[in-house]
Short mmCIF file of C-alpha atoms in Angstrom, two decimals:
data_model
loop_
_atom_site.label_atom_id
_atom_site.label_comp_id
_atom_site.label_asym_id
_atom_site.label_seq_id
_atom_site.Cartn_x
_atom_site.Cartn_y
_atom_site.Cartn_z
CA MET Z 123 36.66 4.13 2.47
CA LYS Z 124 32.52 5.50 2.31
CA GLU Z 125 31.94 9.18 2.20
CA THR Z 126 30.51 11.31 5.32
CA VAL Z 127 26.90 10.95 5.72
CA GLU Z 128 24.47 12.66 7.83
CA SER Z 129 23.15 10.54 10.54
CA ALA Z 130 19.26 10.56 11.54
CA ASP Z 131 19.97 8.76 14.86
CA LEU Z 132 22.56 11.15 15.90
CA PRO Z 133 21.44 14.72 15.08
CA ASP Z 134 24.34 17.37 14.29
CA SER Z 135 26.59 14.68 13.48
CA ALA Z 136 28.28 12.75 10.42
CA VAL Z 137 29.48 9.37 10.03
CA LEU Z 138 31.99 8.20 8.28
CA ALA Z 139 32.48 4.52 8.12
CA LEU Z 140 36.05 2.87 7.34
CA PRO Z 141 36.75 -0.83 7.58
CA CYS Z 142 39.19 -0.58 10.22
CA LEU Z 143 40.26 2.16 12.94
CA GLY Z 144 43.71 1.50 11.60
CA ARG Z 145 42.71 3.29 8.51
CA ILE Z 146 42.24 6.93 10.42
CA ASP Z 147 44.92 9.02 10.01
CA GLU Z 148 45.99 12.29 11.26
CA ALA Z 149 44.97 14.35 8.01
CA VAL Z 150 41.37 12.79 8.17
CA ILE Z 151 40.91 13.92 11.86
CA LEU Z 152 42.08 17.39 11.28
CA ARG Z 153 40.31 17.40 7.76
CA ALA Z 154 37.17 17.05 9.76
CA PHE Z 155 38.03 19.91 12.20
CA ARG Z 156 39.22 22.11 9.32
CA LYS Z 157 35.58 21.33 7.56
CA GLY Z 158 34.12 22.83 10.63
CA ALA Z 159 33.32 20.13 13.38
CA ASP Z 160 33.15 21.26 16.57
CA ALA Z 161 34.63 17.57 17.91
CA VAL Z 162 34.96 14.28 16.32
CA ILE Z 163 34.37 10.82 18.37
CA ILE Z 164 36.31 8.09 16.73
CA ALA Z 165 34.62 4.49 17.85
CA GLY Z 166 35.65 1.26 16.96
CA CYS Z 167 36.10 -2.19 17.96
CA VAL Z 168 37.64 -3.35 21.47
CA GLU Z 169 41.17 -2.93 21.74
CA GLY Z 170 42.77 -6.39 21.22
CA ASN Z 171 39.90 -7.45 19.10
CA CYS Z 172 41.11 -6.21 16.04
CA LYS Z 173 40.37 -8.89 13.04
CA TYR Z 174 43.23 -6.47 11.36
CA ASN Z 175 45.56 -7.04 14.42
CA SER Z 176 46.43 -3.50 15.79
CA GLY Z 177 43.93 -1.19 14.16
CA ASN Z 178 42.81 0.07 17.38
CA TYR Z 179 46.16 0.51 18.69
CA GLN Z 180 47.17 2.49 15.49
CA ALA Z 181 43.91 4.52 16.24
CA ARG Z 182 44.44 5.56 19.58
CA ARG Z 183 48.12 6.71 18.58
CA CYS Z 184 46.94 8.33 16.05
CA VAL Z 185 44.68 10.65 18.40
CA ASN Z 186 46.82 10.93 20.68
CA GLU Z 187 49.12 12.48 18.09
CA VAL Z 188 46.16 14.95 16.61
CA ARG Z 189 45.57 15.82 20.57
CA ASP Z 190 49.10 17.51 20.57
CA ILE Z 191 48.53 19.10 17.46
CA LEU Z 192 45.53 20.49 18.28
CA THR Z 193 46.87 21.80 22.09
CA GLU Z 194 49.74 23.15 19.76
CA ILE Z 195 47.66 25.17 17.95
CA GLY Z 196 45.59 26.27 20.79
CA ILE Z 197 42.79 24.04 20.66
CA SER Z 198 41.64 21.59 23.61
CA GLY Z 199 42.33 18.19 22.98
CA GLU Z 200 38.99 17.50 24.62
CA ARG Z 201 36.93 17.85 21.24
CA LEU Z 202 38.70 14.45 20.04
CA GLU Z 203 37.92 11.47 21.87
CA ILE Z 204 38.42 8.08 21.00
CA LEU Z 205 36.41 5.01 22.15
CA ASN Z 206 36.51 1.27 22.01
CA LEU Z 207 33.38 -0.72 22.41
CA ALA Z 208 31.69 -4.14 22.08
CA PRO Z 209 28.32 -4.09 19.84
CA ASN Z 210 26.52 -4.49 22.69
CA GLN Z 211 27.85 -1.68 24.56
CA ALA Z 212 26.04 1.39 22.33
CA VAL Z 213 24.87 3.13 25.36
CA ASP Z 214 28.52 3.95 25.69
CA LEU Z 215 28.69 6.01 22.69
CA VAL Z 216 25.20 7.45 23.21
CA ASN Z 217 27.05 8.78 26.69
CA LEU Z 218 29.96 9.77 24.84
CA PHE Z 219 28.01 12.03 22.71
CA GLU Z 220 26.11 13.43 25.47
CA ASN Z 221 29.26 14.40 27.26
CA MET Z 222 30.83 15.98 23.71
CA LYS Z 223 27.90 17.90 23.25
CA GLU Z 224 28.49 19.60 26.61
CA VAL Z 225 32.21 20.24 26.08
CA VAL Z 226 31.08 21.89 23.05
CA MET Z 227 28.66 24.16 24.25
CA ARG Z 228 31.36 24.85 27.14
CA LEU Z 229 34.24 25.77 24.80
CA GLY Z 230 32.15 26.81 21.71
CA HIS Z 231 33.49 26.55 18.17
CA PRO Z 232 36.99 26.09 17.46
CA ASP Z 233 38.93 28.87 16.23
CA ILE Z 234 40.71 27.26 13.21
CA LEU Z 235 42.19 29.66 10.33
CA GLY Z 236 40.20 28.65 7.25
CA ALA Z 237 38.04 26.33 8.71
CA GLU Z 238 34.52 25.98 6.81
CA ARG Z 239 31.33 27.20 8.95
#
């Protein structure tokens, strides 16, 4: 798993590269919020097109569980999105980033106890 890196193409963002969405788990997502993320986008291959068979389904389940956790602690689940896309659908990712920026502007910083800012 690669370390989080700043992305020149996506200002105010960081990218964590994984070999498969199935490698993401609740702790990784929650850690991003704890480290000060205002929102998290999980992006990977199209559902049903995973070379590891079910990675993208596992990731969707994980995202839904984290949304439930966020809701339980009073943080909007809107701050977490998952997008399954083909390589020729990069515009969908750009649109999701724009939508997520609007969500963050509307909601402000999440109030997470001990979050690093």
